[in-house]
mmCIF file of N, CA and C in Angstrom:
data_model
loop_
_atom_site.group_PDB
_atom_site.id
_atom_site.type_symbol
_atom_site.label_atom_id
_atom_site.label_comp_id
_atom_site.label_asym_id
_atom_site.label_seq_id
_atom_site.Cartn_x
_atom_site.Cartn_y
_atom_site.Cartn_z
ATOM 1 N N MET A 1 2.372 1.712 19.038
ATOM 2 C CA MET A 1 1.714 0.702 18.216
ATOM 3 C C MET A 1 2.720 -0.409 17.925
ATOM 4 N N GLN A 2 2.258 -1.629 18.026
ATOM 5 C CA GLN A 2 3.103 -2.777 17.718
ATOM 6 C C GLN A 2 3.180 -2.982 16.213
ATOM 7 N N PRO A 3 4.354 -3.304 15.679
ATOM 8 C CA PRO A 3 4.446 -3.593 14.244
ATOM 9 C C PRO A 3 3.718 -4.896 13.923
ATOM 10 N N PHE A 4 3.167 -4.965 12.729
ATOM 11 C CA PHE A 4 2.538 -6.212 12.296
ATOM 12 C C PHE A 4 3.473 -6.938 11.344
ATOM 13 N N HIS A 5 3.189 -8.215 11.130
ATOM 14 C CA HIS A 5 3.894 -9.026 10.141
ATOM 15 C C HIS A 5 2.857 -9.553 9.164
ATOM 16 N N MET A 6 3.182 -9.510 7.893
ATOM 17 C CA MET A 6 2.314 -10.071 6.873
ATOM 18 C C MET A 6 3.185 -10.640 5.761
ATOM 19 N N ALA A 7 2.798 -11.790 5.246
ATOM 20 C CA ALA A 7 3.494 -12.398 4.122
ATOM 21 C C ALA A 7 2.569 -12.384 2.918
ATOM 22 N N PHE A 8 3.159 -12.249 1.744
ATOM 23 C CA PHE A 8 2.372 -12.248 0.509
ATOM 24 C C PHE A 8 3.166 -12.962 -0.583
ATOM 25 N N PRO A 9 2.459 -13.532 -1.560
ATOM 26 C CA PRO A 9 3.140 -14.252 -2.637
ATOM 27 C C PRO A 9 3.584 -13.311 -3.753
ATOM 28 N N THR A 10 4.665 -13.678 -4.409
ATOM 29 C CA THR A 10 5.127 -12.974 -5.599
ATOM 30 C C THR A 10 5.687 -13.986 -6.587
ATOM 31 N N SER A 11 5.387 -13.767 -7.841
ATOM 32 C CA SER A 11 5.914 -14.664 -8.875
ATOM 33 C C SER A 11 7.286 -14.207 -9.377
ATOM 34 N N ASP A 12 7.731 -13.020 -8.969
ATOM 35 C CA ASP A 12 9.023 -12.481 -9.405
ATOM 36 C C ASP A 12 9.677 -11.778 -8.224
ATOM 37 N N LEU A 13 10.436 -12.525 -7.453
ATOM 38 C CA LEU A 13 11.028 -12.011 -6.224
ATOM 39 C C LEU A 13 11.991 -10.858 -6.498
ATOM 40 N N ALA A 14 12.789 -10.959 -7.544
ATOM 41 C CA ALA A 14 13.750 -9.898 -7.858
ATOM 42 C C ALA A 14 13.045 -8.589 -8.207
ATOM 43 N N ALA A 15 11.987 -8.663 -9.015
ATOM 44 C CA ALA A 15 11.254 -7.455 -9.395
ATOM 45 C C ALA A 15 10.534 -6.859 -8.186
ATOM 46 N N THR A 16 9.976 -7.720 -7.342
ATOM 47 C CA THR A 16 9.308 -7.247 -6.138
ATOM 48 C C THR A 16 10.312 -6.558 -5.218
ATOM 49 N N ARG A 17 11.474 -7.173 -5.025
ATOM 50 C CA ARG A 17 12.516 -6.573 -4.177
ATOM 51 C C ARG A 17 12.929 -5.213 -4.727
ATOM 52 N N ALA A 18 13.183 -5.135 -6.019
ATOM 53 C CA ALA A 18 13.604 -3.876 -6.633
ATOM 54 C C ALA A 18 12.527 -2.804 -6.459
ATOM 55 N N PHE A 19 11.271 -3.160 -6.628
ATOM 56 C CA PHE A 19 10.189 -2.202 -6.484
ATOM 57 C C PHE A 19 10.122 -1.658 -5.059
ATOM 58 N N PHE A 20 10.127 -2.547 -4.088
ATOM 59 C CA PHE A 20 10.015 -2.101 -2.700
ATOM 60 C C PHE A 20 11.212 -1.245 -2.286
ATOM 61 N N VAL A 21 12.403 -1.614 -2.712
ATOM 62 C CA VAL A 21 13.606 -0.878 -2.320
ATOM 63 C C VAL A 21 13.789 0.389 -3.160
ATOM 64 N N ASP A 22 13.797 0.245 -4.477
ATOM 65 C CA ASP A 22 14.127 1.371 -5.348
ATOM 66 C C ASP A 22 12.983 2.348 -5.570
ATOM 67 N N VAL A 23 11.756 1.862 -5.577
ATOM 68 C CA VAL A 23 10.619 2.738 -5.844
ATOM 69 C C VAL A 23 9.987 3.240 -4.544
ATOM 70 N N LEU A 24 9.657 2.309 -3.639
ATOM 71 C CA LEU A 24 9.042 2.734 -2.378
ATOM 72 C C LEU A 24 10.060 3.242 -1.366
ATOM 73 N N GLY A 25 11.306 2.812 -1.508
ATOM 74 C CA GLY A 25 12.357 3.287 -0.614
ATOM 75 C C GLY A 25 12.390 2.613 0.746
ATOM 76 N N VAL A 26 11.897 1.374 0.832
ATOM 77 C CA VAL A 26 11.905 0.671 2.113
ATOM 78 C C VAL A 26 13.170 -0.164 2.258
ATOM 79 N N GLY A 27 13.474 -0.554 3.487
ATOM 80 C CA GLY A 27 14.663 -1.339 3.766
ATOM 81 C C GLY A 27 14.414 -2.834 3.662
ATOM 82 N N VAL A 28 15.503 -3.575 3.591
ATOM 83 C CA VAL A 28 15.459 -5.037 3.502
ATOM 84 C C VAL A 28 16.044 -5.613 4.780
ATOM 85 N N GLY A 29 15.410 -6.665 5.275
ATOM 86 C CA GLY A 29 15.927 -7.408 6.418
ATOM 87 C C GLY A 29 16.555 -8.702 5.911
ATOM 88 N N ARG A 30 16.179 -9.802 6.529
ATOM 89 C CA ARG A 30 16.700 -11.101 6.091
ATOM 90 C C ARG A 30 16.140 -11.444 4.725
ATOM 91 N N GLU A 31 16.898 -12.241 3.980
ATOM 92 C CA GLU A 31 16.426 -12.684 2.666
ATOM 93 C C GLU A 31 17.194 -13.909 2.222
ATOM 94 N N CYS A 32 16.590 -14.645 1.303
ATOM 95 C CA CYS A 32 17.238 -15.773 0.649
ATOM 96 C C CYS A 32 16.641 -15.861 -0.752
ATOM 97 N N ASP A 33 16.877 -16.949 -1.447
ATOM 98 C CA ASP A 33 16.378 -17.045 -2.823
ATOM 99 C C ASP A 33 14.879 -17.345 -2.900
ATOM 100 N N LYS A 34 14.201 -17.572 -1.759
ATOM 101 C CA LYS A 34 12.772 -17.898 -1.741
ATOM 102 C C LYS A 34 11.904 -16.826 -1.094
ATOM 103 N N TRP A 35 12.501 -15.880 -0.349
ATOM 104 C CA TRP A 35 11.721 -14.850 0.336
ATOM 105 C C TRP A 35 12.602 -13.659 0.702
ATOM 106 N N VAL A 36 11.941 -12.525 0.946
ATOM 107 C CA VAL A 36 12.617 -11.299 1.383
ATOM 108 C C VAL A 36 11.748 -10.621 2.443
ATOM 109 N N ASP A 37 12.374 -10.236 3.562
ATOM 110 C CA ASP A 37 11.707 -9.419 4.570
ATOM 111 C C ASP A 37 11.953 -7.950 4.253
ATOM 112 N N PHE A 38 10.885 -7.137 4.353
ATOM 113 C CA PHE A 38 11.005 -5.701 4.141
ATOM 114 C C PHE A 38 10.594 -4.955 5.400
ATOM 115 N N ASP A 39 11.268 -3.822 5.652
ATOM 116 C CA ASP A 39 10.860 -2.882 6.690
ATOM 117 C C ASP A 39 9.870 -1.940 6.015
ATOM 118 N N PHE A 40 8.595 -2.261 6.106
ATOM 119 C CA PHE A 40 7.523 -1.538 5.428
ATOM 120 C C PHE A 40 6.957 -0.488 6.378
ATOM 121 N N PHE A 41 7.641 0.655 6.437
ATOM 122 C CA PHE A 41 7.226 1.757 7.290
ATOM 123 C C PHE A 41 7.103 1.307 8.750
ATOM 124 N N GLY A 42 8.084 0.501 9.204
ATOM 125 C CA GLY A 42 8.108 0.035 10.581
ATOM 126 C C GLY A 42 7.431 -1.299 10.817
ATOM 127 N N HIS A 43 6.853 -1.874 9.776
ATOM 128 C CA HIS A 43 6.196 -3.178 9.876
ATOM 129 C C HIS A 43 6.984 -4.185 9.045
ATOM 130 N N GLN A 44 6.889 -5.445 9.412
ATOM 131 C CA GLN A 44 7.613 -6.475 8.683
ATOM 132 C C GLN A 44 6.680 -7.172 7.701
ATOM 133 N N ILE A 45 6.991 -7.043 6.419
ATOM 134 C CA ILE A 45 6.259 -7.803 5.415
ATOM 135 C C ILE A 45 7.266 -8.695 4.701
ATOM 136 N N THR A 46 6.800 -9.845 4.261
ATOM 137 C CA THR A 46 7.672 -10.824 3.630
ATOM 138 C C THR A 46 7.087 -11.243 2.295
ATOM 139 N N ALA A 47 7.876 -11.084 1.248
ATOM 140 C CA ALA A 47 7.492 -11.569 -0.079
ATOM 141 C C ALA A 47 8.030 -12.984 -0.231
ATOM 142 N N HIS A 48 7.124 -13.927 -0.515
ATOM 143 C CA HIS A 48 7.502 -15.325 -0.728
ATOM 144 C C HIS A 48 7.348 -15.669 -2.198
ATOM 145 N N LEU A 49 8.349 -16.299 -2.765
ATOM 146 C CA LEU A 49 8.309 -16.708 -4.164
ATOM 147 C C LEU A 49 7.227 -17.767 -4.363
ATOM 148 N N ASP A 50 6.327 -17.507 -5.304
ATOM 149 C CA ASP A 50 5.221 -18.419 -5.614
ATOM 150 C C ASP A 50 4.871 -18.206 -7.086
ATOM 151 N N ALA A 51 5.236 -19.143 -7.919
ATOM 152 C CA ALA A 51 5.025 -19.002 -9.364
ATOM 153 C C ALA A 51 3.556 -18.849 -9.737
ATOM 154 N N SER A 52 2.648 -19.249 -8.865
ATOM 155 C CA SER A 52 1.226 -19.171 -9.191
ATOM 156 C C SER A 52 0.578 -17.852 -8.741
ATOM 157 N N ALA A 53 1.339 -16.933 -8.158
ATOM 158 C CA ALA A 53 0.781 -15.664 -7.670
ATOM 159 C C ALA A 53 0.181 -14.867 -8.827
ATOM 160 N N LYS A 54 -0.948 -14.208 -8.569
ATOM 161 C CA LYS A 54 -1.610 -13.407 -9.599
ATOM 162 C C LYS A 54 -2.290 -12.205 -8.969
ATOM 163 N N LYS A 55 -2.731 -11.284 -9.810
ATOM 164 C CA LYS A 55 -3.420 -10.091 -9.336
ATOM 165 C C LYS A 55 -4.781 -10.458 -8.752
ATOM 166 N N ALA A 56 -5.194 -9.672 -7.756
ATOM 167 C CA ALA A 56 -6.500 -9.879 -7.108
ATOM 168 C C ALA A 56 -7.625 -9.382 -8.006
ATOM 169 N N SER A 57 -8.801 -9.945 -7.794
ATOM 170 C CA SER A 57 -9.996 -9.425 -8.454
ATOM 171 C C SER A 57 -10.338 -8.077 -7.817
ATOM 172 N N THR A 58 -11.347 -7.400 -8.333
ATOM 173 C CA THR A 58 -11.696 -6.077 -7.821
ATOM 174 C C THR A 58 -13.176 -5.993 -7.453
ATOM 175 N N ASN A 59 -13.494 -5.037 -6.591
ATOM 176 C CA ASN A 59 -14.864 -4.692 -6.219
ATOM 177 C C ASN A 59 -15.045 -3.198 -6.429
ATOM 178 N N PRO A 60 -16.243 -2.770 -6.819
ATOM 179 C CA PRO A 60 -16.463 -1.326 -6.971
ATOM 180 C C PRO A 60 -16.608 -0.639 -5.613
ATOM 181 N N VAL A 61 -15.824 0.417 -5.418
ATOM 182 C CA VAL A 61 -15.904 1.264 -4.225
ATOM 183 C C VAL A 61 -15.717 2.694 -4.705
ATOM 184 N N ASP A 62 -16.638 3.566 -4.380
ATOM 185 C CA ASP A 62 -16.529 4.967 -4.790
ATOM 186 C C ASP A 62 -16.429 5.103 -6.309
ATOM 187 N N GLY A 63 -17.017 4.166 -7.046
ATOM 188 C CA GLY A 63 -16.943 4.214 -8.498
ATOM 189 C C GLY A 63 -15.584 3.802 -9.051
ATOM 190 N N LYS A 64 -14.747 3.205 -8.227
ATOM 191 C CA LYS A 64 -13.412 2.773 -8.650
ATOM 192 C C LYS A 64 -13.289 1.264 -8.428
ATOM 193 N N LYS A 65 -12.371 0.630 -9.124
ATOM 194 C CA LYS A 65 -12.161 -0.813 -8.997
ATOM 195 C C LYS A 65 -11.063 -1.079 -7.972
ATOM 196 N N VAL A 66 -11.478 -1.371 -6.748
ATOM 197 C CA VAL A 66 -10.548 -1.610 -5.647
ATOM 198 C C VAL A 66 -10.178 -3.095 -5.610
ATOM 199 N N PRO A 67 -8.875 -3.411 -5.623
ATOM 200 C CA PRO A 67 -8.462 -4.815 -5.512
ATOM 201 C C PRO A 67 -9.007 -5.427 -4.224
ATOM 202 N N THR A 68 -9.606 -6.611 -4.324
ATOM 203 C CA THR A 68 -10.223 -7.226 -3.149
ATOM 204 C C THR A 68 -9.187 -7.628 -2.106
ATOM 205 N N PHE A 69 -8.027 -8.098 -2.521
ATOM 206 C CA PHE A 69 -6.950 -8.355 -1.559
ATOM 207 C C PHE A 69 -5.896 -7.281 -1.762
ATOM 208 N N HIS A 70 -5.668 -6.524 -0.707
ATOM 209 C CA HIS A 70 -4.622 -5.516 -0.739
ATOM 210 C C HIS A 70 -4.165 -5.254 0.685
ATOM 211 N N PHE A 71 -3.025 -4.633 0.810
ATOM 212 C CA PHE A 71 -2.523 -4.211 2.106
ATOM 213 C C PHE A 71 -1.782 -2.909 1.909
ATOM 214 N N GLY A 72 -1.484 -2.255 2.997
ATOM 215 C CA GLY A 72 -0.788 -0.985 2.882
ATOM 216 C C GLY A 72 -0.502 -0.397 4.236
ATOM 217 N N VAL A 73 -0.375 0.912 4.242
ATOM 218 C CA VAL A 73 -0.007 1.607 5.463
ATOM 219 C C VAL A 73 -0.727 2.955 5.494
ATOM 220 N N VAL A 74 -0.986 3.429 6.706
ATOM 221 C CA VAL A 74 -1.551 4.760 6.901
ATOM 222 C C VAL A 74 -0.396 5.679 7.279
ATOM 223 N N LEU A 75 -0.190 6.693 6.470
ATOM 224 C CA LEU A 75 0.888 7.658 6.682
ATOM 225 C C LEU A 75 0.313 8.987 7.150
ATOM 226 N N ASP A 76 1.158 9.841 7.737
ATOM 227 C CA ASP A 76 0.685 11.191 8.006
ATOM 228 C C ASP A 76 0.531 11.895 6.654
ATOM 229 N N TRP A 77 -0.264 12.967 6.645
ATOM 230 C CA TRP A 77 -0.659 13.604 5.380
ATOM 231 C C TRP A 77 0.549 14.056 4.556
ATOM 232 N N GLU A 78 1.513 14.686 5.203
ATOM 233 C CA GLU A 78 2.684 15.197 4.478
ATOM 234 C C GLU A 78 3.458 14.058 3.816
ATOM 235 N N ASN A 79 3.678 12.958 4.532
ATOM 236 C CA ASN A 79 4.420 11.827 3.961
ATOM 237 C C ASN A 79 3.611 11.094 2.900
ATOM 238 N N TRP A 80 2.284 11.078 3.035
ATOM 239 C CA TRP A 80 1.428 10.488 2.006
ATOM 240 C C TRP A 80 1.581 11.270 0.702
ATOM 241 N N GLU A 81 1.532 12.595 0.799
ATOM 242 C CA GLU A 81 1.707 13.432 -0.395
ATOM 243 C C GLU A 81 3.099 13.268 -0.991
ATOM 244 N N LYS A 82 4.129 13.204 -0.154
ATOM 245 C CA LYS A 82 5.508 13.025 -0.636
ATOM 246 C C LYS A 82 5.663 11.678 -1.351
ATOM 247 N N LEU A 83 5.075 10.617 -0.793
ATOM 248 C CA LEU A 83 5.170 9.309 -1.428
ATOM 249 C C LEU A 83 4.452 9.318 -2.768
ATOM 250 N N ALA A 84 3.276 9.918 -2.833
ATOM 251 C CA ALA A 84 2.551 9.996 -4.106
ATOM 252 C C ALA A 84 3.399 10.721 -5.150
ATOM 253 N N GLU A 85 4.052 11.802 -4.759
ATOM 254 C CA GLU A 85 4.898 12.548 -5.693
ATOM 255 C C GLU A 85 6.120 11.725 -6.096
ATOM 256 N N ARG A 86 6.721 11.017 -5.154
ATOM 257 C CA ARG A 86 7.869 10.147 -5.463
ATOM 258 C C ARG A 86 7.479 9.100 -6.508
ATOM 259 N N LEU A 87 6.312 8.488 -6.303
ATOM 260 C CA LEU A 87 5.850 7.461 -7.233
ATOM 261 C C LEU A 87 5.564 8.053 -8.607
ATOM 262 N N ARG A 88 4.958 9.227 -8.648
ATOM 263 C CA ARG A 88 4.720 9.894 -9.937
ATOM 264 C C ARG A 88 6.038 10.179 -10.646
ATOM 265 N N SER A 89 7.031 10.666 -9.904
ATOM 266 C CA SER A 89 8.322 11.009 -10.512
ATOM 267 C C SER A 89 9.044 9.780 -11.049
ATOM 268 N N LYS A 90 8.734 8.610 -10.505
ATOM 269 C CA LYS A 90 9.342 7.360 -10.979
ATOM 270 C C LYS A 90 8.492 6.682 -12.049
ATOM 271 N N GLY A 91 7.394 7.339 -12.448
ATOM 272 C CA GLY A 91 6.558 6.802 -13.515
ATOM 273 C C GLY A 91 5.705 5.619 -13.115
ATOM 274 N N VAL A 92 5.445 5.461 -11.816
ATOM 275 C CA VAL A 92 4.619 4.347 -11.353
ATOM 276 C C VAL A 92 3.177 4.555 -11.816
ATOM 277 N N GLU A 93 2.587 3.497 -12.325
ATOM 278 C CA GLU A 93 1.189 3.543 -12.758
ATOM 279 C C GLU A 93 0.293 3.232 -11.560
ATOM 280 N N PHE A 94 -0.600 4.140 -11.267
ATOM 281 C CA PHE A 94 -1.537 3.940 -10.173
ATOM 282 C C PHE A 94 -2.726 3.122 -10.661
ATOM 283 N N VAL A 95 -3.208 2.216 -9.832
ATOM 284 C CA VAL A 95 -4.469 1.527 -10.092
ATOM 285 C C VAL A 95 -5.593 2.521 -9.826
ATOM 286 N N ILE A 96 -5.468 3.236 -8.723
ATOM 287 C CA ILE A 96 -6.364 4.339 -8.372
ATOM 288 C C ILE A 96 -5.474 5.515 -8.003
ATOM 289 N N GLU A 97 -5.598 6.586 -8.769
ATOM 290 C CA GLU A 97 -4.798 7.799 -8.545
ATOM 291 C C GLU A 97 -5.060 8.377 -7.155
ATOM 292 N N PRO A 98 -4.094 9.076 -6.589
ATOM 293 C CA PRO A 98 -4.319 9.722 -5.302
ATOM 294 C C PRO A 98 -5.523 10.664 -5.353
ATOM 295 N N TYR A 99 -6.408 10.516 -4.369
ATOM 296 C CA TYR A 99 -7.570 11.398 -4.258
ATOM 297 C C TYR A 99 -8.077 11.375 -2.824
ATOM 298 N N VAL A 100 -8.986 12.294 -2.514
ATOM 299 C CA VAL A 100 -9.576 12.363 -1.177
ATOM 300 C C VAL A 100 -10.953 11.721 -1.236
ATOM 301 N N ARG A 101 -11.128 10.697 -0.422
ATOM 302 C CA ARG A 101 -12.386 9.947 -0.335
ATOM 303 C C ARG A 101 -13.169 10.447 0.877
ATOM 304 N N PHE A 102 -14.493 10.426 0.766
ATOM 305 C CA PHE A 102 -15.393 10.840 1.844
ATOM 306 C C PHE A 102 -15.156 12.296 2.247
ATOM 307 N N GLN A 103 -14.850 13.134 1.259
ATOM 308 C CA GLN A 103 -14.524 14.532 1.543
ATOM 309 C C GLN A 103 -15.650 15.217 2.318
ATOM 310 N N GLY A 104 -15.278 15.844 3.438
ATOM 311 C CA GLY A 104 -16.236 16.545 4.279
ATOM 312 C C GLY A 104 -17.095 15.640 5.137
ATOM 313 N N GLU A 105 -16.826 14.327 5.112
ATOM 314 C CA GLU A 105 -17.623 13.365 5.878
ATOM 315 C C GLU A 105 -16.758 12.708 6.955
ATOM 316 N N VAL A 106 -17.407 11.939 7.808
ATOM 317 C CA VAL A 106 -16.680 11.139 8.786
ATOM 318 C C VAL A 106 -15.770 10.174 8.033
ATOM 319 N N GLY A 107 -14.522 10.074 8.451
ATOM 320 C CA GLY A 107 -13.582 9.157 7.806
ATOM 321 C C GLY A 107 -12.905 9.719 6.576
ATOM 322 N N GLU A 108 -12.960 11.043 6.365
ATOM 323 C CA GLU A 108 -12.290 11.650 5.199
ATOM 324 C C GLU A 108 -10.834 11.204 5.160
ATOM 325 N N GLN A 109 -10.378 10.780 3.980
ATOM 326 C CA GLN A 109 -9.033 10.218 3.858
ATOM 327 C C GLN A 109 -8.482 10.387 2.460
ATOM 328 N N GLY A 110 -7.175 10.528 2.389
ATOM 329 C CA GLY A 110 -6.483 10.455 1.114
ATOM 330 C C GLY A 110 -6.135 8.997 0.874
ATOM 331 N N THR A 111 -6.225 8.549 -0.369
ATOM 332 C CA THR A 111 -5.913 7.153 -0.682
ATOM 333 C C THR A 111 -5.385 7.033 -2.098
ATOM 334 N N PHE A 112 -4.564 6.032 -2.329
ATOM 335 C CA PHE A 112 -4.205 5.614 -3.681
ATOM 336 C C PHE A 112 -3.779 4.153 -3.645
ATOM 337 N N PHE A 113 -3.925 3.514 -4.798
ATOM 338 C CA PHE A 113 -3.597 2.095 -4.950
ATOM 339 C C PHE A 113 -2.613 1.915 -6.093
ATOM 340 N N LEU A 114 -1.781 0.898 -5.968
ATOM 341 C CA LEU A 114 -0.888 0.504 -7.055
ATOM 342 C C LEU A 114 -0.589 -0.981 -6.917
ATOM 343 N N TYR A 115 -0.077 -1.554 -7.978
ATOM 344 C CA TYR A 115 0.394 -2.937 -7.943
ATOM 345 C C TYR A 115 1.913 -2.936 -7.952
ATOM 346 N N GLU A 116 2.509 -3.818 -7.167
ATOM 347 C CA GLU A 116 3.944 -4.048 -7.317
ATOM 348 C C GLU A 116 4.102 -4.963 -8.546
ATOM 349 N N PRO A 117 5.315 -5.137 -9.078
ATOM 350 C CA PRO A 117 5.484 -5.817 -10.373
ATOM 351 C C PRO A 117 4.847 -7.195 -10.510
ATOM 352 N N ALA A 118 4.760 -7.981 -9.434
ATOM 353 C CA ALA A 118 4.196 -9.323 -9.539
ATOM 354 C C ALA A 118 2.701 -9.358 -9.244
ATOM 355 N N GLY A 119 2.096 -8.196 -8.964
ATOM 356 C CA GLY A 119 0.646 -8.141 -8.836
ATOM 357 C C GLY A 119 0.068 -7.943 -7.459
ATOM 358 N N ALA A 120 0.893 -7.838 -6.407
ATOM 359 C CA ALA A 120 0.342 -7.559 -5.086
ATOM 360 C C ALA A 120 -0.180 -6.122 -5.071
ATOM 361 N N ALA A 121 -1.409 -5.944 -4.591
ATOM 362 C CA ALA A 121 -2.032 -4.623 -4.548
ATOM 363 C C ALA A 121 -1.696 -3.932 -3.230
ATOM 364 N N LEU A 122 -1.287 -2.671 -3.331
ATOM 365 C CA LEU A 122 -0.921 -1.874 -2.168
ATOM 366 C C LEU A 122 -1.804 -0.642 -2.089
ATOM 367 N N GLU A 123 -2.254 -0.313 -0.886
ATOM 368 C CA GLU A 123 -3.003 0.922 -0.669
ATOM 369 C C GLU A 123 -2.233 1.777 0.328
ATOM 370 N N PHE A 124 -2.145 3.050 0.025
ATOM 371 C CA PHE A 124 -1.542 4.020 0.925
ATOM 372 C C PHE A 124 -2.611 5.044 1.245
ATOM 373 N N LYS A 125 -2.841 5.266 2.530
ATOM 374 C CA LYS A 125 -3.865 6.227 2.904
ATOM 375 C C LYS A 125 -3.357 7.163 3.982
ATOM 376 N N SER A 126 -4.135 8.222 4.185
ATOM 377 C CA SER A 126 -3.801 9.215 5.182
ATOM 378 C C SER A 126 -5.068 9.910 5.640
ATOM 379 N N PHE A 127 -5.033 10.385 6.860
ATOM 380 C CA PHE A 127 -6.131 11.149 7.429
ATOM 381 C C PHE A 127 -5.556 12.464 7.937
ATOM 382 N N LYS A 128 -6.181 13.571 7.582
ATOM 383 C CA LYS A 128 -5.746 14.843 8.167
ATOM 384 C C LYS A 128 -6.057 14.839 9.653
ATOM 385 N N ASP A 129 -7.089 14.104 10.044
ATOM 386 C CA ASP A 129 -7.478 13.932 11.440
ATOM 387 C C ASP A 129 -7.366 12.446 11.761
ATOM 388 N N MET A 130 -6.232 12.035 12.355
ATOM 389 C CA MET A 130 -5.985 10.609 12.606
ATOM 390 C C MET A 130 -7.016 9.985 13.550
ATOM 391 N N SER A 131 -7.759 10.796 14.298
ATOM 392 C CA SER A 131 -8.794 10.226 15.162
ATOM 393 C C SER A 131 -9.924 9.636 14.320
ATOM 394 N N GLN A 132 -9.938 9.908 13.029
ATOM 395 C CA GLN A 132 -10.967 9.387 12.129
ATOM 396 C C GLN A 132 -10.634 7.985 11.587
ATOM 397 N N LEU A 133 -9.469 7.465 11.922
ATOM 398 C CA LEU A 133 -9.035 6.170 11.387
ATOM 399 C C LEU A 133 -10.086 5.076 11.560
ATOM 400 N N PHE A 134 -10.698 4.983 12.716
ATOM 401 C CA PHE A 134 -11.692 3.941 12.984
ATOM 402 C C PHE A 134 -13.090 4.509 13.173
ATOM 403 N N ALA A 135 -13.287 5.746 12.721
ATOM 404 C CA ALA A 135 -14.596 6.395 12.875
ATOM 405 C C ALA A 135 -15.639 5.697 12.012
ATOM 406 N N THR A 136 -16.865 5.699 12.495
ATOM 407 C CA THR A 136 -17.980 5.143 11.731
ATOM 408 C C THR A 136 -18.973 6.257 11.419
ATOM 409 N N LYS A 137 -19.687 6.073 10.346
ATOM 410 C CA LYS A 137 -20.687 7.048 9.970
ATOM 411 C C LYS A 137 -21.912 6.871 10.858
ATOM 412 N N LEU A 138 -22.515 7.986 11.197
ATOM 413 C CA LEU A 138 -23.755 7.942 11.973
ATOM 414 C C LEU A 138 -24.922 8.014 11.010
ATOM 415 N N ASN A 139 -25.952 7.219 11.237
ATOM 416 C CA ASN A 139 -27.120 7.216 10.364
ATOM 417 C C ASN A 139 -28.098 8.311 10.741
#
């Protein structure tokens, strides 16, 4: 799989950098006083300083308030569970606590959401059966 690149705004570059490095445990690539590149599980994401950055609005999904703009990564099940535990041990507040969505159905997945300090919404998901990543429900 080819790595993707994505840039996102942050109103507090230092807090965003600290969160990604110290809490999520990802690496840093190039950086300056206006942006930072992160090695986000093998993908390149870039936080750009933007004083007007704010949290995304939400939509109801599964009875939960899912941020309308979010990004994240699909991990294998063991690493998804380890990351959730790491975040709990660091006192990270989840927007949506880790849970299994679509249990027993096509596309069954573990998921959780959180905000980084400046408000970017992150989703981490996992599939016990990775062939379900792009599966669709049959009517």
